[in-house]
Amino acid sequence: MKLYWGLAAFAGAFAMVGASTVTIAAEFSIRGSHAESTESPLHKGWQVFEAYVESASGGRVEVSISPASQLGSIKDALEQAKIGAIEMAQGDEQNLDGFYKPMMILATPYLFANDEEGQRFLDSDFFMEVREKMAKESGLRFLAASSYGFRCFTNNVKPIKSAADMAGIRMRVPPSPMSLAMVEAMGGSPTPVPWEELYGAMQSGVVDGQENPVGVVLDYSFYQVQKYLTLDNHQLGLNSLMINEQFFQSLPPELRAVVVTGARMAAATEYGERNYQARVSAVEKLRGNGMEVYAPTLEEIETFRAATKEPMQAYLKKELDPGYVDAVYKEVADIRAALVSSVSE
């Protein structure tokens, strides 16, 4: 009897040791890259993606995330995802058109009046077709996207309350033809300045102002060298989760569904925190640091939109199929009308 229990105890102990040291290998591995810190709302979203996908797949999919540009810039990581060196990468409205030109439309100034219009456009049947074409032609699939805030103007000259107030202001813009055309259309003087030189350019007066999301204005202490902030919300910033199309199609249907759901959860996680920051916490902190913050009325916003609409469409129609550009503007107009109708019935 003692021998029996001794052997049983030994066998049980061996089984426990074996269970603790042997792990079941995942069937699929996803390596993802993004450019932001581990404290950012974006990283928190990717963490949600990791936790959901690994859990919902029952361990069949393993996810590892490389934050803070450890694998290179946003563009570099997208290139790696395109060729399959990694499976996923962060995209944004400034880089996707380099992989599929029709995505240029997402960077159009004053296209969306608010985040809801942008999200409905991203979820529309129209844009779903664009996403499918991108996957086939570029090898990168657009899984989901989150707004990280609208770009807004800051300057040191005066409050910008309408398009006419832009006249003569030297406004730093990124090296984007649409950004240049936007400022020119309002009578401003667009001045490309490298990002790493921007703070010094504002401090020394090389430029009068710049345009970025409110969170960026706070994070990089632009309030120290800028007096006025205008919440004109001219360009919707979008962080997207992109995946290598060949890898995505190699997953069984049930795991493809898990990945898509996880990506949407990640986007929703980032958006919640970013939205609060852009509309409440960052604005309050900027005011507390001495900035004058102005929110234009609907009528004033319309002056910005009216001044830039034709130049933007003309530029886009030179770069893209004119029929596609018209279809995009119609889709957004239909979304806007549906939103108004939904609250007036």
PDB file of N, CA, C and O in Angstrom, residues 46 51-52 84 120 162 171 200 212 222 226 236 252 273 307 330:
ATOM      1  N   TRP A  46      -3.423  48.330 -28.955  1.00  0.00           N
ATOM      2  CA  TRP A  46      -2.733  47.136 -29.452  1.00  0.00           C
ATOM      3  C   TRP A  46      -2.652  46.056 -28.371  1.00  0.00           C
ATOM      4  O   TRP A  46      -2.703  44.862 -28.671  1.00  0.00           O
ATOM      5  N   ALA A  51      -4.462  40.779 -26.260  1.00  0.00           N
ATOM      6  CA  ALA A  51      -5.167  39.982 -25.251  1.00  0.00           C
ATOM      7  C   ALA A  51      -6.391  39.295 -25.841  1.00  0.00           C
ATOM      8  O   ALA A  51      -6.637  38.107 -25.569  1.00  0.00           O
ATOM      9  N   TYR A  52      -7.151  40.023 -26.665  1.00  0.00           N
ATOM     10  CA  TYR A  52      -8.364  39.423 -27.234  1.00  0.00           C
ATOM     11  C   TYR A  52      -8.032  38.302 -28.211  1.00  0.00           C
ATOM     12  O   TYR A  52      -8.612  37.211 -28.142  1.00  0.00           O
ATOM     13  N   GLY A  84       5.868  40.783 -45.845  1.00  0.00           N
ATOM     14  CA  GLY A  84       5.701  39.634 -44.970  1.00  0.00           C
ATOM     15  C   GLY A  84       6.813  39.432 -43.964  1.00  0.00           C
ATOM     16  O   GLY A  84       6.868  38.385 -43.308  1.00  0.00           O
ATOM     17  N   ARG A 120     -18.246  56.448 -39.827  1.00  0.00           N
ATOM     18  CA  ARG A 120     -19.267  55.883 -40.717  1.00  0.00           C
ATOM     19  C   ARG A 120     -18.728  55.712 -42.139  1.00  0.00           C
ATOM     20  O   ARG A 120     -19.103  54.754 -42.831  1.00  0.00           O
ATOM     21  N   SER A 162     -11.824  82.570 -38.946  1.00  0.00           N
ATOM     22  CA  SER A 162     -12.403  82.256 -40.248  1.00  0.00           C
ATOM     23  C   SER A 162     -11.269  82.100 -41.244  1.00  0.00           C
ATOM     24  O   SER A 162     -10.102  82.421 -40.945  1.00  0.00           O
ATOM     25  N   MET A 171       2.437  79.603 -42.089  1.00  0.00           N
ATOM     26  CA  MET A 171       1.960  78.400 -41.408  1.00  0.00           C
ATOM     27  C   MET A 171       2.811  77.200 -41.794  1.00  0.00           C
ATOM     28  O   MET A 171       2.891  76.845 -42.976  1.00  0.00           O
ATOM     29  N   GLY A 200      11.926  74.987 -32.827  1.00  0.00           N
ATOM     30  CA  GLY A 200      12.855  76.092 -32.972  1.00  0.00           C
ATOM     31  C   GLY A 200      12.387  77.121 -33.985  1.00  0.00           C
ATOM     32  O   GLY A 200      12.600  78.331 -33.804  1.00  0.00           O
ATOM     33  N   ASN A 212      -1.530  70.678 -36.013  1.00  0.00           N
ATOM     34  CA  ASN A 212      -1.395  69.324 -35.490  1.00  0.00           C
ATOM     35  C   ASN A 212      -2.577  69.033 -34.569  1.00  0.00           C
ATOM     36  O   ASN A 212      -3.267  69.966 -34.136  1.00  0.00           O
ATOM     37  N   PHE A 222       4.104  72.898 -27.320  1.00  0.00           N
ATOM     38  CA  PHE A 222       4.033  74.000 -28.276  1.00  0.00           C
ATOM     39  C   PHE A 222       3.414  75.249 -27.646  1.00  0.00           C
ATOM     40  O   PHE A 222       3.597  76.354 -28.153  1.00  0.00           O
ATOM     41  N   GLN A 226       3.598  79.174 -28.759  1.00  0.00           N
ATOM     42  CA  GLN A 226       2.403  79.504 -29.543  1.00  0.00           C
ATOM     43  C   GLN A 226       1.339  80.089 -28.608  1.00  0.00           C
ATOM     44  O   GLN A 226       1.144  79.599 -27.494  1.00  0.00           O
ATOM     45  N   LEU A 236      -8.775  64.854 -40.250  1.00  0.00           N
ATOM     46  CA  LEU A 236      -8.959  63.776 -39.286  1.00  0.00           C
ATOM     47  C   LEU A 236      -7.735  62.876 -39.255  1.00  0.00           C
ATOM     48  O   LEU A 236      -7.369  62.263 -40.257  1.00  0.00           O
ATOM     49  N   PRO A 252      -7.568  30.387 -40.957  1.00  0.00           N
ATOM     50  CA  PRO A 252      -8.913  29.837 -41.144  1.00  0.00           C
ATOM     51  C   PRO A 252      -9.948  30.935 -40.941  1.00  0.00           C
ATOM     52  O   PRO A 252      -9.690  31.924 -40.244  1.00  0.00           O
ATOM     53  N   GLU A 273      -9.875  57.133 -25.387  1.00  0.00           N
ATOM     54  CA  GLU A 273      -8.935  57.968 -24.640  1.00  0.00           C
ATOM     55  C   GLU A 273      -8.521  59.191 -25.441  1.00  0.00           C
ATOM     56  O   GLU A 273      -8.403  60.293 -24.904  1.00  0.00           O
ATOM     57  N   ALA A 307     -13.563  77.810 -48.682  1.00  0.00           N
ATOM     58  CA  ALA A 307     -12.321  78.311 -49.287  1.00  0.00           C
ATOM     59  C   ALA A 307     -11.451  77.198 -49.840  1.00  0.00           C
ATOM     60  O   ALA A 307     -10.683  77.403 -50.793  1.00  0.00           O
ATOM     61  N   LYS A 330     -19.666  62.436 -52.451  1.00  0.00           N
ATOM     62  CA  LYS A 330     -21.089  62.092 -52.372  1.00  0.00           C
ATOM     63  C   LYS A 330     -21.357  61.178 -51.186  1.00  0.00           C
ATOM     64  O   LYS A 330     -22.352  61.347 -50.471  1.00  0.00           O
TER      65      LYS A 330
END
